[in-house]
PDB file of C-alpha atoms and ligand atoms in Angstrom:
ATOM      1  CA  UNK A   1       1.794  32.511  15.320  1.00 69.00           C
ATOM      2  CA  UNK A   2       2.377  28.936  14.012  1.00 79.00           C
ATOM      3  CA  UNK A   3       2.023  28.403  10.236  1.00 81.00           C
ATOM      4  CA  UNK A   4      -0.335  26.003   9.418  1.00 91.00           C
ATOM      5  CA  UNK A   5       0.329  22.920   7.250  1.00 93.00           C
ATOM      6  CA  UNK A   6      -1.527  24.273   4.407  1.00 90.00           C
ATOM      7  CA  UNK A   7       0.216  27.582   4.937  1.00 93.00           C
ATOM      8  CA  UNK A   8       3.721  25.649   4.918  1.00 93.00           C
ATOM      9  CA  UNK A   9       3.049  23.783   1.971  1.00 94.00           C
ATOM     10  CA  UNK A  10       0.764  26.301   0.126  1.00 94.00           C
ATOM     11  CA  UNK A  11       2.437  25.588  -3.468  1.00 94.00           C
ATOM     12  CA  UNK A  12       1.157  22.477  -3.563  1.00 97.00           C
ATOM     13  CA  UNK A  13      -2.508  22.393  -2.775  1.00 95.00           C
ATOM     14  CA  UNK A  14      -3.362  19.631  -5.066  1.00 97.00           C
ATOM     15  CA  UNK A  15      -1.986  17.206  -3.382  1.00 98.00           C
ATOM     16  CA  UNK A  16      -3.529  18.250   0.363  1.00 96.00           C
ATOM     17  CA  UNK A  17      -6.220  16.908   1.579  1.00 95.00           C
ATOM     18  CA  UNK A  18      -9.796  18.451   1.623  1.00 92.00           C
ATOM     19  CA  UNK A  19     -12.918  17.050   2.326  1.00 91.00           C
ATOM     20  CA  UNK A  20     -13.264  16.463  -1.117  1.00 92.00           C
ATOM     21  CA  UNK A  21     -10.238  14.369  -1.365  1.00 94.00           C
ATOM     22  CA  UNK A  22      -9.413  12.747   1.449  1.00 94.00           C
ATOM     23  CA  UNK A  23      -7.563   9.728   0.584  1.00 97.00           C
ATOM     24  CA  UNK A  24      -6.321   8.723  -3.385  1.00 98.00           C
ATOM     25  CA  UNK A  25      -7.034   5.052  -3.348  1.00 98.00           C
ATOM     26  CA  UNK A  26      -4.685   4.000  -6.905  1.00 98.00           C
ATOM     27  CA  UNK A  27      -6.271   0.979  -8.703  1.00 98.00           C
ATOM     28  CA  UNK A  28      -3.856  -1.779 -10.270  1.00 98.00           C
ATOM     29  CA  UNK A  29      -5.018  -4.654 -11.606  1.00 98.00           C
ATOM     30  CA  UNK A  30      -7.477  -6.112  -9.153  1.00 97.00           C
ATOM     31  CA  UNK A  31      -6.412  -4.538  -6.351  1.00 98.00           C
ATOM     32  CA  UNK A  32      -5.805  -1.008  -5.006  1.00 98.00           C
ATOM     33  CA  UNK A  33      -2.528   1.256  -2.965  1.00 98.00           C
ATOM     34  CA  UNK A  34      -3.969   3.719  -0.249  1.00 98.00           C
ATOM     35  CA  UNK A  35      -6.672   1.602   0.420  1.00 96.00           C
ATOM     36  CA  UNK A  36      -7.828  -0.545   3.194  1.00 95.00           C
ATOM     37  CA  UNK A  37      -4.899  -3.134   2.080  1.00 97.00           C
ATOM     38  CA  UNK A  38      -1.382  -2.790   3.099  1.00 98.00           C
ATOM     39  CA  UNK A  39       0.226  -3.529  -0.249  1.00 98.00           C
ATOM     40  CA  UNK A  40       3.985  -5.176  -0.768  1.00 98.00           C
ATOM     41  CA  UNK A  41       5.711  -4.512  -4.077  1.00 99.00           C
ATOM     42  CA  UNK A  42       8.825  -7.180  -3.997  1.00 99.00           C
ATOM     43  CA  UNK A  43      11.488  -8.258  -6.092  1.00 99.00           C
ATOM     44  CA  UNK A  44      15.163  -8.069  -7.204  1.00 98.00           C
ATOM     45  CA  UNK A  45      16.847  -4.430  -7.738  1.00 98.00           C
ATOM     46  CA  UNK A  46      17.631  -5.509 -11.417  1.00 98.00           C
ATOM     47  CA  UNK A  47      16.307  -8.050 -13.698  1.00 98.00           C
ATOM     48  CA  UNK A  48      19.167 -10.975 -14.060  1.00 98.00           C
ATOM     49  CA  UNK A  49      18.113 -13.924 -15.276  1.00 98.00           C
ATOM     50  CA  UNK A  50      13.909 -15.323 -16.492  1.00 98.00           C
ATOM     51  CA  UNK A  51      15.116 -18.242 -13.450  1.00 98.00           C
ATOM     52  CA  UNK A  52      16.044 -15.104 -10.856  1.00 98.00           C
ATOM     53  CA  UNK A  53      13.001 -13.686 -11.836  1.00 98.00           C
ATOM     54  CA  UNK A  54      10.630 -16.509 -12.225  1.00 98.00           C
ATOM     55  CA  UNK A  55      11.686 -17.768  -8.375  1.00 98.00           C
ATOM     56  CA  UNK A  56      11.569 -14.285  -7.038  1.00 99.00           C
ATOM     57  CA  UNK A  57       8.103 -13.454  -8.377  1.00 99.00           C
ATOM     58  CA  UNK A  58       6.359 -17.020  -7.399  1.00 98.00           C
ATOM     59  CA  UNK A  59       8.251 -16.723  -3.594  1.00 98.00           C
ATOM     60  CA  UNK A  60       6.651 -13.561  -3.032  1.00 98.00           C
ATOM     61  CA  UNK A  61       3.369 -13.581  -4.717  1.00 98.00           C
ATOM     62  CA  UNK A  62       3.191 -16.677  -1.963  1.00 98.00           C
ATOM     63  CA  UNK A  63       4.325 -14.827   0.751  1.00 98.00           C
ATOM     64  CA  UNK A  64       1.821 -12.099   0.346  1.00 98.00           C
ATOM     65  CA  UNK A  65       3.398  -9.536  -1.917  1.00 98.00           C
ATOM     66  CA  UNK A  66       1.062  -8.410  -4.531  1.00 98.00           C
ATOM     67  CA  UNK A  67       3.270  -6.181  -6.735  1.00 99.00           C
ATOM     68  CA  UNK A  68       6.938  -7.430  -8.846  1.00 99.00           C
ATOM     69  CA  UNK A  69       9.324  -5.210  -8.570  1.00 98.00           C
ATOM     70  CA  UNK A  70      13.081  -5.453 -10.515  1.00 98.00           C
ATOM     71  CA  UNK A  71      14.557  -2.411 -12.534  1.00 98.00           C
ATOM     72  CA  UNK A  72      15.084  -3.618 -16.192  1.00 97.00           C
ATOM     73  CA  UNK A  73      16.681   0.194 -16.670  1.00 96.00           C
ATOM     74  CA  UNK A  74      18.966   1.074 -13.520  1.00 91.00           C
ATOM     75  CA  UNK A  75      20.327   4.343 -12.539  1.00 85.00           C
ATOM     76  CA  UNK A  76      24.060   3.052 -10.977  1.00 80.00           C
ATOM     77  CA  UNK A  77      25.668   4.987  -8.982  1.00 78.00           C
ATOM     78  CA  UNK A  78      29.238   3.562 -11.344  1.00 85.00           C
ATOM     79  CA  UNK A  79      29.153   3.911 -14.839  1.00 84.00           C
ATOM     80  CA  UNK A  80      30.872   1.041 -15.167  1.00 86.00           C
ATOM     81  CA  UNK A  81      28.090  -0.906 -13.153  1.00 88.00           C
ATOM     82  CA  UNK A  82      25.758  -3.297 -14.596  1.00 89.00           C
ATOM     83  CA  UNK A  83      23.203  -0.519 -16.346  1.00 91.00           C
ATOM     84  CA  UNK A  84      20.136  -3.033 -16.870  1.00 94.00           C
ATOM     85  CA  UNK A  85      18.825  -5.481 -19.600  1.00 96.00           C
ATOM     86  CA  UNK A  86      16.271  -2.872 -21.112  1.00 96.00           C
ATOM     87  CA  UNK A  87      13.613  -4.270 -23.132  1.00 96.00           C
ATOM     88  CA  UNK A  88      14.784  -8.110 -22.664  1.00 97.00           C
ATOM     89  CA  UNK A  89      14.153  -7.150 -18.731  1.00 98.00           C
ATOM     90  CA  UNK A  90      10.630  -5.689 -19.143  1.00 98.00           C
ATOM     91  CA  UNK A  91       9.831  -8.507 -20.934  1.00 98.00           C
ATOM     92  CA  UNK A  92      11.127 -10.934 -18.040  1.00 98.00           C
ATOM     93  CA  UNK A  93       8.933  -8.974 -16.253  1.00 98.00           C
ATOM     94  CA  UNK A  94       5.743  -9.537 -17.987  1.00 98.00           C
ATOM     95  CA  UNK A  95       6.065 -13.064 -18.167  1.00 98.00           C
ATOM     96  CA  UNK A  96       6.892 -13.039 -14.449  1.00 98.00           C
ATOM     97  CA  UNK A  97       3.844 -11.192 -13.879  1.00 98.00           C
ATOM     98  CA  UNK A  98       1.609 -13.627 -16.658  1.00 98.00           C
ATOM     99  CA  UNK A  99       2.673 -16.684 -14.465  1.00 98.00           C
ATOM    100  CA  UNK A 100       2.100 -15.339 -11.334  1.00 98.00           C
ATOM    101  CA  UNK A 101      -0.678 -12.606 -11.325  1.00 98.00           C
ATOM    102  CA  UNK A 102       1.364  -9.958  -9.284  1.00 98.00           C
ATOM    103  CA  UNK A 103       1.369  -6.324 -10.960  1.00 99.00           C
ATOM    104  CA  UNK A 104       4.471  -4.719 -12.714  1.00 99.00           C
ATOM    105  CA  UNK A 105       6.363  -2.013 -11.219  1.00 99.00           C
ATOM    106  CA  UNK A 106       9.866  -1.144 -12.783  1.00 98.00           C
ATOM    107  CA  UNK A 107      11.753   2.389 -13.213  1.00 98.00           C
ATOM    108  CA  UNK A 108      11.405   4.448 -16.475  1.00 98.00           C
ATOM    109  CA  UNK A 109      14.885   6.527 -16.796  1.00 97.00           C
ATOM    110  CA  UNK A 110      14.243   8.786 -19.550  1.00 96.00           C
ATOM    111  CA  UNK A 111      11.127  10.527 -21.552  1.00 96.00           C
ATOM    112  CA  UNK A 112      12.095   8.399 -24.811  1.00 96.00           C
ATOM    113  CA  UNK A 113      11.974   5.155 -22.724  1.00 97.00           C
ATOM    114  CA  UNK A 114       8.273   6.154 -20.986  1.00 98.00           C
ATOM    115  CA  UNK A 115       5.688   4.560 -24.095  1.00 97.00           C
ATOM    116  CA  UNK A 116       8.087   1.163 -24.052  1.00 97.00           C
ATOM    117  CA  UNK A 117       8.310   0.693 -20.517  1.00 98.00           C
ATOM    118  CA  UNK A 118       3.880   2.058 -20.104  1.00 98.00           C
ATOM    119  CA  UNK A 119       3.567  -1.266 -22.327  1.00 98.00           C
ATOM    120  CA  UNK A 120       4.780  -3.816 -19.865  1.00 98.00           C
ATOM    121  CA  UNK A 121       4.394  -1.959 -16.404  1.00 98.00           C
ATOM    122  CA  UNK A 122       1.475  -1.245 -14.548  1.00 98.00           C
ATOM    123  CA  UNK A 123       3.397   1.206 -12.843  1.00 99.00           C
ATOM    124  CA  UNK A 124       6.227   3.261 -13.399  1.00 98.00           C
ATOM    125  CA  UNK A 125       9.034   3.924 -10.800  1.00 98.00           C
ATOM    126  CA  UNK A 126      10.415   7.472 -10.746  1.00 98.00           C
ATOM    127  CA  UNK A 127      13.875   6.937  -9.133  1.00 98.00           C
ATOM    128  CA  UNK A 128      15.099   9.184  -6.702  1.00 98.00           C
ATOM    129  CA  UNK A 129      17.728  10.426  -9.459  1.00 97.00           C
ATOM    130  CA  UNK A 130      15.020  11.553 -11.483  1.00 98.00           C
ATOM    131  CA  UNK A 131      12.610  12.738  -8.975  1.00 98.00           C
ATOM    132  CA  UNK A 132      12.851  16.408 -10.025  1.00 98.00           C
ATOM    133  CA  UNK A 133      13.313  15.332 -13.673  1.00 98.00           C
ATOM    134  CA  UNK A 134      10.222  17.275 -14.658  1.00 98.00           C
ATOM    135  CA  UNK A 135       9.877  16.309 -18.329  1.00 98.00           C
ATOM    136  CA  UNK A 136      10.631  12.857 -17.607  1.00 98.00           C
ATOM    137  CA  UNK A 137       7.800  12.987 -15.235  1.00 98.00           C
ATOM    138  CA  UNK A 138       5.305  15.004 -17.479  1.00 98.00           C
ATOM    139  CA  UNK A 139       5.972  12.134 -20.253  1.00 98.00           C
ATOM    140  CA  UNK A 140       5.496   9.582 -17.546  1.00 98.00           C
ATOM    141  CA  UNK A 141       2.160  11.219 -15.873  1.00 98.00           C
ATOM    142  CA  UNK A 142       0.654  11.495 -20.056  1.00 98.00           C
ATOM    143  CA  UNK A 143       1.107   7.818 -20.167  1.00 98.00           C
ATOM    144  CA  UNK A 144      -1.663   7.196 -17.660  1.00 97.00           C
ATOM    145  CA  UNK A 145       0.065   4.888 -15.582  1.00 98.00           C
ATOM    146  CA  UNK A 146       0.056   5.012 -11.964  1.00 99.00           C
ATOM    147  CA  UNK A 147       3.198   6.718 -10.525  1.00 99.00           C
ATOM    148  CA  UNK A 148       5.479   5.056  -8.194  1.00 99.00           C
ATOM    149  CA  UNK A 149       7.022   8.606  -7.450  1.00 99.00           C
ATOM    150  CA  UNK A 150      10.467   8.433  -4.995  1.00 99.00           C
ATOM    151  CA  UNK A 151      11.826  10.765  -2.837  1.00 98.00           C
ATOM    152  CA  UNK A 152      14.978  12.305  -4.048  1.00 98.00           C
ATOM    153  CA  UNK A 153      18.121  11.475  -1.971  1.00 97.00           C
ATOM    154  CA  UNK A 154      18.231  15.098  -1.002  1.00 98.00           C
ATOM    155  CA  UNK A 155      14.697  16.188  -1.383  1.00 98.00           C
ATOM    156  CA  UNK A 156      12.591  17.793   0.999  1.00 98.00           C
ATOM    157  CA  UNK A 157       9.175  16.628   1.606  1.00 98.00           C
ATOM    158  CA  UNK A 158       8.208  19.968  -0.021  1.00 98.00           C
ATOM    159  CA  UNK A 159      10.494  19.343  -3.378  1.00 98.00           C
ATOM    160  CA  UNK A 160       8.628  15.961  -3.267  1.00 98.00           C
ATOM    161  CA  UNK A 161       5.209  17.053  -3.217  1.00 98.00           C
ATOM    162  CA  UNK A 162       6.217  19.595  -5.753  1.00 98.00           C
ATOM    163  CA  UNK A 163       7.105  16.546  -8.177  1.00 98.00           C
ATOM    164  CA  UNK A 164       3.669  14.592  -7.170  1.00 98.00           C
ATOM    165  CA  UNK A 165       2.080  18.125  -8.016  1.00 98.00           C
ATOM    166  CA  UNK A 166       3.509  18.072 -11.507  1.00 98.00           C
ATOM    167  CA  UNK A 167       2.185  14.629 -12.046  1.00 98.00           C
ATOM    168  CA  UNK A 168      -1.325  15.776 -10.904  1.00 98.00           C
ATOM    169  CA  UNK A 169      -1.274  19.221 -13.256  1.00 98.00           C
ATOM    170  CA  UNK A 170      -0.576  16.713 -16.276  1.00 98.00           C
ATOM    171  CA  UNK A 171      -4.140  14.995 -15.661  1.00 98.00           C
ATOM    172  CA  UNK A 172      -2.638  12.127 -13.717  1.00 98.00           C
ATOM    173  CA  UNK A 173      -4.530  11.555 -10.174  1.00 98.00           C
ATOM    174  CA  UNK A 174      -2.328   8.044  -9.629  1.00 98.00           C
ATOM    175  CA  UNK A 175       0.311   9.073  -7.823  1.00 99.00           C
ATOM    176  CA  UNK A 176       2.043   6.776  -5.275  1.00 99.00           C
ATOM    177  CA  UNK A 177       4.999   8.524  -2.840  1.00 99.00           C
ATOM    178  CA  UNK A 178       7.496   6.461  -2.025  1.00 99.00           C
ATOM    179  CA  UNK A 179      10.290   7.376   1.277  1.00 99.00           C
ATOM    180  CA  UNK A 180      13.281   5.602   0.498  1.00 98.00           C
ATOM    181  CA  UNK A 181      16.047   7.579   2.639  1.00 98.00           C
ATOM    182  CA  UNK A 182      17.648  10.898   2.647  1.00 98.00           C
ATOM    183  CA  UNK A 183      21.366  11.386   2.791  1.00 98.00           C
ATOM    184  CA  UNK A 184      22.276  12.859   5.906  1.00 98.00           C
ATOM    185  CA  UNK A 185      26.173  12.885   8.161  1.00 98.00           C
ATOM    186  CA  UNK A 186      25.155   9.722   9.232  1.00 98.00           C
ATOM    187  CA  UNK A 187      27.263   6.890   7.021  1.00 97.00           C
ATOM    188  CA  UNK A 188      26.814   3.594   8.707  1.00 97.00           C
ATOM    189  CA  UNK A 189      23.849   3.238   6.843  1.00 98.00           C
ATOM    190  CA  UNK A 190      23.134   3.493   3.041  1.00 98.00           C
ATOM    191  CA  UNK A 191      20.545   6.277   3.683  1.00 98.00           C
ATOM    192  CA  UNK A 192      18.913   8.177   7.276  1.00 98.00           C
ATOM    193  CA  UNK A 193      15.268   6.984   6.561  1.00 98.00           C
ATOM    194  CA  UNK A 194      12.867   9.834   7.222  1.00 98.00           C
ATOM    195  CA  UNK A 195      10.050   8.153   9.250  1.00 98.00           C
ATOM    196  CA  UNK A 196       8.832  11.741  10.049  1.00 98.00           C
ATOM    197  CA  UNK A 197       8.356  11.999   6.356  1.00 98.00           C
ATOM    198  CA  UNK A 198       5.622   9.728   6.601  1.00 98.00           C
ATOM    199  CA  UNK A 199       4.052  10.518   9.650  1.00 98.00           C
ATOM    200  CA  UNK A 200       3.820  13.976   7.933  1.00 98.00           C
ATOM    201  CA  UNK A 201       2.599  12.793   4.539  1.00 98.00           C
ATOM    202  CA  UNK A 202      -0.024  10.760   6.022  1.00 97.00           C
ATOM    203  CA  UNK A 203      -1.247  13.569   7.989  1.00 96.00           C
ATOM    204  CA  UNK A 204      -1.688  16.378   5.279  1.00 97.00           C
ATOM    205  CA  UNK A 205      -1.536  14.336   1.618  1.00 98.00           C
ATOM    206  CA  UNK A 206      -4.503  12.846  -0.382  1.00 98.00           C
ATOM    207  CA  UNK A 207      -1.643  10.799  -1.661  1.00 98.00           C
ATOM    208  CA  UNK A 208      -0.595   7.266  -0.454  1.00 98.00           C
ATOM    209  CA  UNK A 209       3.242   6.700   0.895  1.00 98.00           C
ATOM    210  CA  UNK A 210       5.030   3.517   0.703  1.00 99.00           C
ATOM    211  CA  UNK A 211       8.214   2.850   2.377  1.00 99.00           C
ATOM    212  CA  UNK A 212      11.483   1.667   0.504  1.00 99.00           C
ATOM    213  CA  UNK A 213      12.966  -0.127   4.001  1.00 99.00           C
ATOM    214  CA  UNK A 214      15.509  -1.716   1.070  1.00 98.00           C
ATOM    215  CA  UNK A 215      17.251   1.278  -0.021  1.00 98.00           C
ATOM    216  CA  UNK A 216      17.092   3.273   3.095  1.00 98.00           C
ATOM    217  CA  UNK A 217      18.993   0.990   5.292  1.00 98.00           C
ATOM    218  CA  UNK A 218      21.278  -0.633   2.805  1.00 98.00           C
ATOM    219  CA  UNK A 219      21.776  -3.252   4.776  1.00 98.00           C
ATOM    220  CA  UNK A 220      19.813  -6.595   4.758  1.00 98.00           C
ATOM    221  CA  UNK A 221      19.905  -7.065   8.738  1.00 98.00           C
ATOM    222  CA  UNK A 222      17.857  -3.677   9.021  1.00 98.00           C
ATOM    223  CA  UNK A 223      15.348  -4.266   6.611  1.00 99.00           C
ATOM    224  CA  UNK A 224      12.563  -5.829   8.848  1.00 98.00           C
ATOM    225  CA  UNK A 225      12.715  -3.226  11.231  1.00 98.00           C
ATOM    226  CA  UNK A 226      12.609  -0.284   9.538  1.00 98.00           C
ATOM    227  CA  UNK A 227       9.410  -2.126   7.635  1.00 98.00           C
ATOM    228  CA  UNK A 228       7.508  -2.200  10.739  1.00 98.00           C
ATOM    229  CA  UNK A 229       8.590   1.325  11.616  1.00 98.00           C
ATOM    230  CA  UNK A 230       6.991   1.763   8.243  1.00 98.00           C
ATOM    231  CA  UNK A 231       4.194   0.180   9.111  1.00 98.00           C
ATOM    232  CA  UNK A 232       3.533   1.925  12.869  1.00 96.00           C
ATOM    233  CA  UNK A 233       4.161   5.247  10.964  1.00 97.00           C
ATOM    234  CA  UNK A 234       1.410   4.616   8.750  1.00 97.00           C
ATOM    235  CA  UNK A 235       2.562   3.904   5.441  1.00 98.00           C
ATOM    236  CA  UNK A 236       0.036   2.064   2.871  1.00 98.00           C
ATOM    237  CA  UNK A 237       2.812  -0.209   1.400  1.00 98.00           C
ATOM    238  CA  UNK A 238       6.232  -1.781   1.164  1.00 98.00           C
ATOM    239  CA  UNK A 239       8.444  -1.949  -1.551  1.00 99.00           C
ATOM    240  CA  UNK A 240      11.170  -4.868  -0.750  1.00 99.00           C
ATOM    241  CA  UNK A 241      14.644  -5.883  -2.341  1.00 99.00           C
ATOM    242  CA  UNK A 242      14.654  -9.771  -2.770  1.00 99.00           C
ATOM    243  CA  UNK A 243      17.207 -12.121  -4.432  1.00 98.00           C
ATOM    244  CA  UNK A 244      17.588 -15.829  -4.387  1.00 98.00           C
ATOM    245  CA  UNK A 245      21.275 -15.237  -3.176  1.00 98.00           C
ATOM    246  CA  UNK A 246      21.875 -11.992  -2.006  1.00 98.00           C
ATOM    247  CA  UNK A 247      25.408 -12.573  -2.184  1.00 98.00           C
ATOM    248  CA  UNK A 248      25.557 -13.228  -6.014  1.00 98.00           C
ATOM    249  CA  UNK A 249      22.850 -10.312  -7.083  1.00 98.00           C
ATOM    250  CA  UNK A 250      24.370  -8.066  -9.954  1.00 96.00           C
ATOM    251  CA  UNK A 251      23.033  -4.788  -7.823  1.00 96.00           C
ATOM    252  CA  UNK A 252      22.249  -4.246  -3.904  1.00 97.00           C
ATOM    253  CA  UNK A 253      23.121  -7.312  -2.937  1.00 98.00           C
ATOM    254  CA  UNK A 254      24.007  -6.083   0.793  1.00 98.00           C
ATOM    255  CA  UNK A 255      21.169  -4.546   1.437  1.00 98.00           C
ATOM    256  CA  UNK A 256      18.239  -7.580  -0.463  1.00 98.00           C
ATOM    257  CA  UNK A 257      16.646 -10.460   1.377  1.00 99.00           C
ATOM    258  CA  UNK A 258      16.757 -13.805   0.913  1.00 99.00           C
ATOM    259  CA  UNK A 259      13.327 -16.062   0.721  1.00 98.00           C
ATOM    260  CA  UNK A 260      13.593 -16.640   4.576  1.00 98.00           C
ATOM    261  CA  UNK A 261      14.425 -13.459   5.377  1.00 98.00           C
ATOM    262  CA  UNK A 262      11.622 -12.008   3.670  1.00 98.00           C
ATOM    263  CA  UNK A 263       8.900 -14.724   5.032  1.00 98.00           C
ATOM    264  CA  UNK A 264      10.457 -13.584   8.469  1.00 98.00           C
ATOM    265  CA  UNK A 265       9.855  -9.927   7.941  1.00 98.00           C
ATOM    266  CA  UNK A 266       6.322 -10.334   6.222  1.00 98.00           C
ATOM    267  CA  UNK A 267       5.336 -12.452   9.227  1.00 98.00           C
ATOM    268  CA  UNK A 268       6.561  -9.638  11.786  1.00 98.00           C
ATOM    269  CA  UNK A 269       4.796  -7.246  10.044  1.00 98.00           C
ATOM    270  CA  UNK A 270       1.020  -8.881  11.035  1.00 97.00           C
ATOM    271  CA  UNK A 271       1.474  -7.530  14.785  1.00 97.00           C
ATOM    272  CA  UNK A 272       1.467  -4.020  13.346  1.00 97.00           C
ATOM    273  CA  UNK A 273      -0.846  -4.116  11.100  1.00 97.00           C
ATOM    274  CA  UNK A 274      -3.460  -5.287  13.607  1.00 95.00           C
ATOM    275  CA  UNK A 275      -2.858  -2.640  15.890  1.00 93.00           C
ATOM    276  CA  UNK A 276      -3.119  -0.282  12.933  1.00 86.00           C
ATOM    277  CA  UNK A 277      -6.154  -1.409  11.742  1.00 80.00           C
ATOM    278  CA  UNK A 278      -7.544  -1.134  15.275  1.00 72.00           C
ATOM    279  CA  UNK A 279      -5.983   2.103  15.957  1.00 61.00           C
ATOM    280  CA  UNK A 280      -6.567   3.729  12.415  1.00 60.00           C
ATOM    281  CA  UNK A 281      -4.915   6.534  12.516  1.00 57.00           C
ATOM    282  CA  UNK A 282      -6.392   8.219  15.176  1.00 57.00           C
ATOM    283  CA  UNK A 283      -4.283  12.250  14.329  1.00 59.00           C
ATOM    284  CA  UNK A 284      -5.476  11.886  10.985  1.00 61.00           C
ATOM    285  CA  UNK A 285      -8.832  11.457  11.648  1.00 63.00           C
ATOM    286  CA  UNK A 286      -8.328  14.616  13.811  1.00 63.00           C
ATOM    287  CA  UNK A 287      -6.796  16.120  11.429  1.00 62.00           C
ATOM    288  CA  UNK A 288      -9.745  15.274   8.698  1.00 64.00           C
ATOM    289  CA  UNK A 289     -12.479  16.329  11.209  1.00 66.00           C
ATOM    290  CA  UNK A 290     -10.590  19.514  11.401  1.00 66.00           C
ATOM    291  CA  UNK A 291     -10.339  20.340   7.714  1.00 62.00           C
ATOM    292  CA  UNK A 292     -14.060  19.589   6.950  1.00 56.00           C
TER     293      UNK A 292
HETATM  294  C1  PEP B   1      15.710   0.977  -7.016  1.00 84.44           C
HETATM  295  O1  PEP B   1      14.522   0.938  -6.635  1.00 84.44           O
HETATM  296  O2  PEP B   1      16.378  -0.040  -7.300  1.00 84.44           O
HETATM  297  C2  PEP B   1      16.400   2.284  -7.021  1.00 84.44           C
HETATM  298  C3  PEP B   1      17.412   2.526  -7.850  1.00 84.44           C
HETATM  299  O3  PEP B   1      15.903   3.124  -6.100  1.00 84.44           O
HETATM  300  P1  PEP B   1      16.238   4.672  -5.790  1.00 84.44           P
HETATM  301  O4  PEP B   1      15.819   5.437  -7.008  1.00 84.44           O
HETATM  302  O5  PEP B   1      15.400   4.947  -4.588  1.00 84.44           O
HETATM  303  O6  PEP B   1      17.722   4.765  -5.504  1.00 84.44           O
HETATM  304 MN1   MN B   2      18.226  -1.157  -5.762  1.00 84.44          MN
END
């Protein structure tokens, strides 16, 4: 007898779907994620410089991306690594975001940083080293900010659920997944993104996925690629490392875009999202019909 999803994944039945909840659509600002729009978050890993910034945001918001990303609080994986310009970076952030209208999303490290960084974010990253961090994410859920939640490097899509549920339990609906690569034997690239993560997510969660292309590939050259696969596998957003000059950037240089680069890959993407939009998901409407 085959176990059934629900079965598989019966710890976490908040964040299933059920004909009650069939799809979380997360508002921000004037737009939603896990709606009918495929949204891009973009932006440097870290905060550098207000000119960085400034260019970043106003290249992308042109380009299509409707969310700023840039990590004014950075988990490295050296301690002797650039850690972040803390509250001078959120507040390059928010003026990037005044001038340009695109939405906030940076990481919040630690429970004492979570009221600071709700000020100036719309939404809050949960990085993959903090994914199972559960009073970091029970602070960050009571600030009633959405939840740009990240899969843990060695996280199972069950562990991750089990970190969305915690966010729910805490009165928090806004919840965001986000697949950004699993370790795995493979080492020619950064991370062994789990497309089947998706695919699966999209099939049995309430809860919309976006694809970190960025930090799964950790190389620039793959980037667009695994973004479409992204895209094909269903995923209701992108979030998208981009620098002025990749080769100068304080973190993740290898692995950002350049301005070109990132036109390119937005461009590519348009293909795929027409056939998806056709297509719409034609297993999880199956898969709806069959749950009620
Ligand atoms: C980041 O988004 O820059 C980051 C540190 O991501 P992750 O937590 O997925 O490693
Ligand atoms: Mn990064």
């Amino acid at each position: 007898m085959r176990l059934s999803w629900q079965e598989r994944f019966a710890e976490t039945p908040g964040v299933f779907k059920s004909p009650q909840r069939r799809q979380t659509v997360v508002p921000v600002l004037d737009f939603a994620i896990g709606g009918d729009e495929f949204i891009t978050m973009a932006g440097p890993c870290s905060v550098e410089t207000e000119h960085q910034l400034m260019t970043t945001a106003h290249h992308v918001r042109r380009s299509g991306a409707r969310i700023l990303r840039g990590g004014a609080f950075k988990p490295r994986s050296s301690p002797y690594a650039f850690q972040g310009h803390g509250l001078e970076g959120l507040k390059m952030l928010q003026r990037a975001g005044a001038a340009t209208g695109l939405a906030i999303v940076t990481e919040v490290m630690s429970e004492e940083d979570v009221s600071l960084v709700a000020e100036y974010a719309d939404i809050l990253q949960i990085g993959s080293r903090n994914m199972e961090n559960y009073s970091l994410l029970e602070a960050a859920a009571r600030s009633g900010r959405p939840i740009l939640l990240k899969r843990g490097m060695v996280a199972t899509v069950a562990d991750l659920l089990r970190s969305a549920q915690v966010v729910l339990d805490r009165g928090n609906p806004n919840v965001v997944l986000c697949e950004r690569g699993i370790r795995t034997f493979e080492t020619a690239t950064r991370n062994t993104f789990d497309v089947t993560a998706i695919a699966l997510i999209k099939l049995i969660s309430h809860l919309p996925i976006i694809a970190d292309p960025s930090h799964a590939a950790g190389h620039g050259d793959l980037v667009p690629a695994l973004a479409r696969i992204g895209v094909a596998a269903g995923a209701d957003g992108l979030i998208v490392e981009v620098h002025p000059d990749p080769d100068k950037a304080w973190s993740d240089g290898e692995q950002s875009l350049d301005f070109a680069e990132f036109d390119a890959m937005m461009v590519s993407l348009d293909p795929h999202l027409a056939i998806r939009q056709k297509g719409r998901e034609p297993t999880t409407q199956r898969f709806q019909e069959a749950v009620g």
